[in-house]
Every structure is written in C-alpha cells, then in structure tokens.
Amino acid sequence: MSLAITLDDVSVDYPRHRALDHVTASVPAGSFTAVLGPNGCGKSTLLRAVTQLVRPSEGEVRVADRPVRSYPRRELARTLGLLPQQTPVPPGLTVHELVRRGRAPYQRWLGSASAGDEGHVTDALTRTSMLALADAPLTELSGGQRQRAWFAMVLAQDTPVVLLDEPTTYLDLAHQFALLDLCAELHDQGRTIVAVLHDLPQAAAYADHVLLLHDGRLVGEGAPREVLTSATVSTVYGIECVVDLDAPVPVVSPRRRDDRLRASSRSGAPTPASVARSG
C-alpha cells in the first residue's frame, strides 16, 4: 500500500504541554482520512507537523516516503494544500485575489499569472459556489462565505494532498454537505484528503480511513467501522453512547437521559428523582 503521509514516533512540545506524544500513524495515498478526537487532543498540531508549521521534538514526518524537512518550500506547497483552522481576513483583499494566491507556488518570482492559473482560479470559484462573489472584499463576507473562499484557494493550489482543519466551521448544514461532497469528488479523482472533523456521523459517511486521537496519543487507526466502536467513542469522548455498526455507515447516538437514569436505577445508584423524593 502506497502511503501519502507517515508519522514515525512523532512528538510535538509546546512551552506548557506536549501536544503530540509518540504518534505513529499513516495516511494511505488516495484515501479520505478523517482525523478525530475531542478538543485539545492534538488534531490541528498533527496537520501543522505535516506541513512544517511546527517541528517535531521527536520522530519524523514523511510525505510520499520522503522526510518532509527535505522538501524546498515551493515544492512542498505544490504537494500539500492546507486550509488552517483559523484564517485571517487581509484588509482590502477580494475573493478573487485570495484564491489567486493559491497559484503562487507555480508562478515565477515576478508573480505574473498565466492563462492556466486563471483557469484554476475560475474552476475553484465555481466549484465552491463563490464565482458570483469573486470581486467582493473578504471583509464583507459572512463567516461561511469566507470559509468557502479559503477552501477555493486550496483548490486552486491543485495539490495531490489536501489537508483541511475543521473545514465545515461556520458553514450551515447544506454547505457542510456541499463541501464534503466536493472533498469526496476530489477523493474519487485520486486526491488524498485529510480532514479534521468533529461530526462523527459525517466522518463515518465520507471517510474511508480514520485517525482517532486522545490526549496527544493515537488510540485508533483504520476503517471507520473498525475504529468507531461504542467502547472506543465512549472512552475518548467521555460520553455514554451506542454505535450502530449494522447501518450502512456507523451511526453514533448518545444514550438518552432517561435511559441512563433507568440504568442507574437498576444498578442501585441514586438518581436525581430518588434523591429529590428522599429529601
């Protein structure tokens, strides 16, 4: 199996805590990989380590079986496209100007765009339904529109590996599924998609590979059906839930409050109602 990304015993330390702790994981080439886990577990740091925005304190990251630190900056930008979790809003910049920046790795130092570059920009704007807003300043857009503009920039970059850190943030439900459908199209075309997601049913519906993190450590890797079990999800997220593995894709459902109360009652543990009656 060909691998797009490999992390070999990778640790990343910040001044006050260790964000990744000896993570060994891989992303198959051509996969749609979802990176899952609760807030603060190291998901964003993993993407930042892959793109060299942070340097591991231990271990090694490889892209296409080559140490990522060996890539010149422009070559890496032609290989990996990243939509970060937080995107600044440059004053005065229009949507078209932002998306055109995705072509920078292919342009000469004078920055002159070719007809081919403009074709990539127009295609990216069209696929993200942003063509009508191409001349709009970013500062005048809603949060969801800005998110789609940044995603269009990543599309225009036209890289074989696309890294997305919480790409559905700020998007309403319809645009969430539109963006994920577009990711699925890229995946079908042979791109490697790596997306940090919080919605487990969405991850199970779209991804064919999952990395599950908890407290900076990898606790599960493989197909969603193999990783997203009731026991694993309950442990990692600290909730009582049931995962239906008989559905076409795993469906994660929290146990209802009254079900938990009945379970507590059967076990002899006090429930809020019994405590109130005894008071």
Coordinates of N, CA and C in Angstrom, one line a residue, residues 156-278:
A156 N -7.5 25.9 -5.8 CA -6.7 26.5 -6.9 C -5.2 26.0 -6.8
Q157 N -4.8 25.7 -5.6 CA -3.4 25.3 -5.4 C -3.1 23.9 -6.1
D158 N -4.2 23.1 -6.3 CA -4.1 21.9 -7.1 C -3.0 21.0 -6.7
T159 N -3.1 20.6 -5.4 CA -2.1 19.7 -4.8 C -2.6 18.2 -4.8
P160 N -1.8 17.2 -4.8 CA -2.2 15.9 -4.7 C -2.7 15.5 -3.3
V161 N -2.3 16.2 -2.3 CA -2.7 16.0 -0.9 C -3.3 17.3 -0.4
V162 N -4.6 17.2 0.1 CA -5.3 18.3 0.7 C -5.6 18.1 2.1
L163 N -5.1 19.1 3.0 CA -5.2 19.0 4.4 C -6.2 20.1 4.9
L164 N -7.3 19.7 5.6 CA -8.3 20.6 6.0 C -8.6 20.5 7.5
D165 N -8.4 21.6 8.1 CA -8.5 21.7 9.6 C -9.9 22.2 9.9
E166 N -10.8 21.4 10.3 CA -12.2 21.8 10.6 C -12.8 22.6 9.5
P167 N -12.9 22.0 8.3 CA -13.4 22.7 7.1 C -14.8 23.1 7.1
T168 N -15.6 22.5 7.9 CA -17.1 22.8 8.0 C -17.4 23.9 9.0
T169 N -16.4 24.4 9.7 CA -16.7 25.5 10.6 C -17.3 26.7 9.9
Y170 N -18.3 27.3 10.6 CA -19.1 28.4 10.1 C -20.1 28.1 9.0
L171 N -20.1 26.9 8.5 CA -21.0 26.5 7.4 C -22.3 26.0 7.9
D172 N -23.4 26.4 7.2 CA -24.7 25.8 7.5 C -24.7 24.4 7.0
L173 N -25.8 23.7 7.4 CA -25.8 22.2 7.1 C -25.7 21.9 5.6
A174 N -26.4 22.7 4.8 CA -26.3 22.5 3.3 C -24.9 22.7 2.8
H175 N -24.2 23.7 3.2 CA -22.9 24.0 2.7 C -21.9 23.0 3.3
Q176 N -22.1 22.5 4.5 CA -21.3 21.5 5.1 C -21.3 20.3 4.2
F177 N -22.4 19.8 3.8 CA -22.5 18.6 2.9 C -22.0 18.9 1.5
A178 N -22.2 20.1 1.0 CA -21.7 20.5 -0.3 C -20.2 20.5 -0.3
L179 N -19.6 21.0 0.8 CA -18.1 20.9 0.9 C -17.6 19.5 1.0
L180 N -18.3 18.7 1.8 CA -17.8 17.3 2.0 C -18.0 16.5 0.7
D181 N -19.1 16.8 -0.1 CA -19.3 16.2 -1.4 C -18.2 16.6 -2.3
L182 N -17.8 17.8 -2.3 CA -16.6 18.2 -3.1 C -15.4 17.5 -2.7
C183 N -15.1 17.3 -1.4 CA -14.0 16.6 -1.0 C -14.1 15.1 -1.5
A184 N -15.3 14.6 -1.5 CA -15.5 13.2 -2.0 C -15.2 13.1 -3.5
E185 N -15.5 14.2 -4.2 CA -15.2 14.2 -5.7 C -13.7 14.2 -5.9
L186 N -13.0 15.1 -5.1 CA -11.5 15.1 -5.2 C -10.9 13.8 -4.9
H187 N -11.5 13.1 -3.8 CA -11.0 11.8 -3.4 C -11.3 10.8 -4.6
D188 N -12.4 10.9 -5.2 CA -12.7 10.0 -6.3 C -11.8 10.2 -7.5
Q189 N -11.2 11.4 -7.6 CA -10.3 11.7 -8.7 C -8.9 11.3 -8.4
G190 N -8.7 10.8 -7.2 CA -7.3 10.3 -6.8 C -6.6 11.1 -5.8
R191 N -7.2 12.3 -5.4 CA -6.5 13.1 -4.4 C -6.5 12.4 -3.0
T192 N -5.6 12.7 -2.2 CA -5.6 12.3 -0.8 C -6.2 13.4 0.0
I193 N -7.2 13.2 0.8 CA -7.9 14.2 1.6 C -7.7 13.8 3.1
V194 N -7.2 14.8 3.8 CA -7.0 14.6 5.3 C -7.8 15.7 6.0
A195 N -8.9 15.4 6.7 CA -9.7 16.4 7.2 C -9.9 16.2 8.7
V196 N -9.7 17.3 9.5 CA -10.1 17.3 10.9 C -11.6 17.5 11.0
L197 N -12.3 16.6 11.6 CA -13.7 16.7 11.7 C -14.2 16.5 13.1
H198 N -15.3 17.1 13.5 CA -15.9 16.8 14.8 C -17.2 16.0 14.8
D199 N -17.8 16.0 13.6 CA -19.1 15.3 13.4 C -18.8 13.9 13.1
L200 N -19.0 12.9 14.0 CA -18.6 11.5 13.8 C -19.4 10.9 12.7
P201 N -20.8 11.1 12.7 CA -21.5 10.5 11.6 C -21.1 11.0 10.2
Q202 N -20.7 12.3 10.1 CA -20.2 12.8 8.8 C -18.9 12.2 8.5
A203 N -18.0 12.0 9.5 CA -16.7 11.3 9.2 C -16.9 9.9 8.8
A204 N -17.9 9.2 9.4 CA -18.1 7.8 9.0 C -18.7 7.7 7.6
A205 N -19.5 8.7 7.2 CA -20.2 8.7 5.9 C -19.2 9.0 4.8
Y206 N -18.2 9.8 5.0 CA -17.4 10.3 3.9 C -16.0 9.6 4.0
A207 N -15.4 9.4 5.1 CA -14.0 8.9 5.2 C -13.9 7.4 5.0
D208 N -12.8 7.0 4.4 CA -12.6 5.5 4.4 C -11.4 5.1 5.3
H209 N -10.9 6.1 6.0 CA -9.8 5.9 6.9 C -9.9 6.9 8.1
V210 N -9.6 6.5 9.3 CA -9.8 7.3 10.4 C -8.5 7.2 11.3
L211 N -8.1 8.4 11.8 CA -7.1 8.5 12.9 C -7.8 9.1 14.1
L212 N -7.8 8.4 15.2 CA -8.5 8.8 16.4 C -7.5 9.1 17.5
L213 N -7.5 10.4 17.9 CA -6.5 10.9 18.9 C -7.2 11.1 20.2
H214 N -6.4 11.0 21.3 CA -6.9 11.3 22.7 C -5.7 11.7 23.5
D215 N -5.7 12.9 24.1 CA -4.6 13.4 24.9 C -3.3 13.3 24.2
G216 N -3.3 13.6 22.9 CA -2.0 13.6 22.2 C -1.5 12.3 21.7
R217 N -2.2 11.2 21.9 CA -1.8 9.9 21.5 C -2.8 9.3 20.5
L218 N -2.3 8.5 19.6 CA -3.2 7.8 18.7 C -3.8 6.6 19.4
V219 N -5.1 6.5 19.4 CA -5.8 5.4 20.1 C -6.6 4.5 19.1
G220 N -6.6 4.9 17.8 CA -7.3 4.1 16.9 C -6.9 4.5 15.4
E221 N -6.8 3.6 14.6 CA -6.4 3.8 13.2 C -7.0 2.7 12.3
G222 N -7.7 3.1 11.2 CA -8.3 2.1 10.3 C -9.6 2.6 9.7
A223 N -10.4 1.7 9.2 CA -11.7 2.0 8.7 C -12.6 2.5 9.8
P224 N -13.5 3.4 9.4 CA -14.4 3.9 10.5 C -15.2 2.8 11.2
R225 N -15.6 1.8 10.6 CA -16.3 0.7 11.2 C -15.5 0.0 12.2
E226 N -14.1 0.0 12.0 CA -13.2 -0.7 12.9 C -12.9 0.2 14.2
V227 N -12.8 1.5 13.9 CA -12.3 2.4 15.0 C -13.5 2.9 15.8
L228 N -14.6 3.3 15.2 CA -15.7 4.0 15.9 C -16.6 3.0 16.6
T229 N -16.1 2.3 17.6 CA -17.0 1.4 18.3 C -17.5 2.1 19.5
S230 N -18.6 1.5 20.1 CA -19.2 2.1 21.3 C -18.2 2.3 22.4
A231 N -17.4 1.3 22.7 CA -16.4 1.4 23.8 C -15.4 2.5 23.5
T232 N -14.8 2.5 22.3 CA -13.8 3.5 22.0 C -14.3 4.9 22.0
V233 N -15.5 5.2 21.4 CA -16.0 6.5 21.4 C -16.4 7.0 22.8
S234 N -17.0 6.1 23.6 CA -17.3 6.4 25.0 C -16.1 6.8 25.8
T235 N -15.0 6.0 25.6 CA -13.8 6.3 26.4 C -13.2 7.6 25.9
V236 N -13.0 7.8 24.6 CA -12.3 9.0 24.1 C -13.1 10.3 24.4
Y237 N -14.4 10.3 24.2 CA -15.2 11.5 24.3 C -15.8 11.6 25.7
G238 N -15.8 10.6 26.5 CA -16.3 10.7 27.9 C -17.8 10.8 27.9
I239 N -18.5 10.1 26.9 CA -19.9 10.1 26.9 C -20.4 8.7 26.8
E240 N -21.6 8.5 27.3 CA -22.3 7.2 27.1 C -23.0 7.2 25.7
C241 N -22.6 6.3 24.9 CA -23.2 6.3 23.5 C -23.3 4.9 23.0
V242 N -24.1 4.7 21.9 CA -24.2 3.5 21.2 C -23.8 3.7 19.8
V243 N -23.0 2.9 19.2 CA -22.6 3.0 17.8 C -23.3 1.8 17.1
D244 N -24.1 2.2 16.1 CA -24.8 1.2 15.3 C -23.9 0.8 14.1
L245 N -23.3 -0.4 14.2 CA -22.5 -0.9 13.2 C -23.2 -1.6 12.1
D246 N -24.5 -1.8 12.3 CA -25.3 -2.5 11.3 C -25.9 -1.6 10.2
A247 N -25.8 -0.3 10.5 CA -26.2 0.7 9.5 C -25.1 0.8 8.3
P248 N -25.5 1.3 7.2 CA -24.6 1.4 6.0 C -23.2 2.0 6.4
V249 N -23.3 3.1 7.3 CA -22.1 3.6 7.9 C -22.3 3.7 9.4
P250 N -21.3 3.6 10.3 CA -21.5 3.6 11.7 C -22.3 4.9 12.1
V251 N -23.3 4.7 12.9 CA -24.1 5.8 13.4 C -23.9 5.9 14.9
V252 N -23.5 7.1 15.4 CA -23.1 7.3 16.8 C -24.3 8.0 17.5
S253 N -24.9 7.4 18.5 CA -26.0 8.0 19.2 C -25.8 8.1 20.7
P254 N -25.8 9.3 21.3 CA -25.7 9.3 22.8 C -26.9 8.6 23.4
R255 N -26.6 8.0 24.5 CA -27.7 7.4 25.2 C -28.6 8.5 25.8
R256 N -29.9 8.3 25.7 CA -30.8 9.3 26.2 C -30.8 9.4 27.7
R257 N -31.1 10.6 28.2 CA -31.0 10.8 29.6 C -31.9 9.8 30.4
D258 N -33.1 9.6 29.9 CA -34.0 8.6 30.7 C -33.4 7.2 30.7
D259 N -32.7 6.8 29.6 CA -32.1 5.5 29.5 C -31.0 5.4 30.6
R260 N -30.2 6.5 30.7 CA -29.1 6.5 31.7 C -29.7 6.4 33.1
L261 N -30.8 7.1 33.3 CA -31.4 7.1 34.7 C -31.9 5.7 35.0
R262 N -32.6 5.1 34.0 CA -33.1 3.7 34.3 C -31.9 2.8 34.5
A263 N -30.8 2.9 33.8 CA -29.6 2.1 34.0 C -29.1 2.3 35.4
S264 N -29.1 3.6 35.9 CA -28.6 3.9 37.2 C -29.5 3.3 38.3
S265 N -30.8 3.3 38.0 CA -31.8 2.8 38.9 C -31.6 1.3 39.1
R266 N -31.4 0.6 38.0 CA -31.2 -0.9 38.0 C -30.0 -1.2 38.8
S267 N -29.0 -0.4 38.7 CA -27.7 -0.7 39.4 C -27.7 -0.3 40.8
G268 N -28.8 0.4 41.3 CA -28.9 0.7 42.7 C -28.3 2.1 43.0
A269 N -27.7 2.8 41.9 CA -27.2 4.1 42.2 C -28.3 5.1 42.3
P270 N -28.1 6.1 43.1 CA -29.2 7.1 43.3 C -29.4 7.9 42.1
T271 N -30.7 8.2 41.7 CA -31.0 9.1 40.6 C -31.4 10.4 41.1
P272 N -31.5 11.5 40.3 CA -31.9 12.8 40.8 C -33.3 12.7 41.3
A273 N -34.2 11.9 40.7 CA -35.6 11.8 41.2 C -35.7 11.2 42.5
S274 N -34.9 10.1 42.7 CA -34.9 9.4 44.0 C -34.3 10.3 45.1
V275 N -33.3 11.1 44.7 CA -32.7 11.9 45.7 C -33.7 13.0 46.2
A276 N -34.5 13.5 45.2 CA -35.5 14.5 45.5 C -36.5 14.0 46.4
R277 N -37.0 12.7 46.1 CA -38.0 12.1 46.9 C -37.6 11.9 48.3
S278 N -36.3 11.5 48.5 CA -35.8 11.2 49.8 C -35.6 12.5 50.6

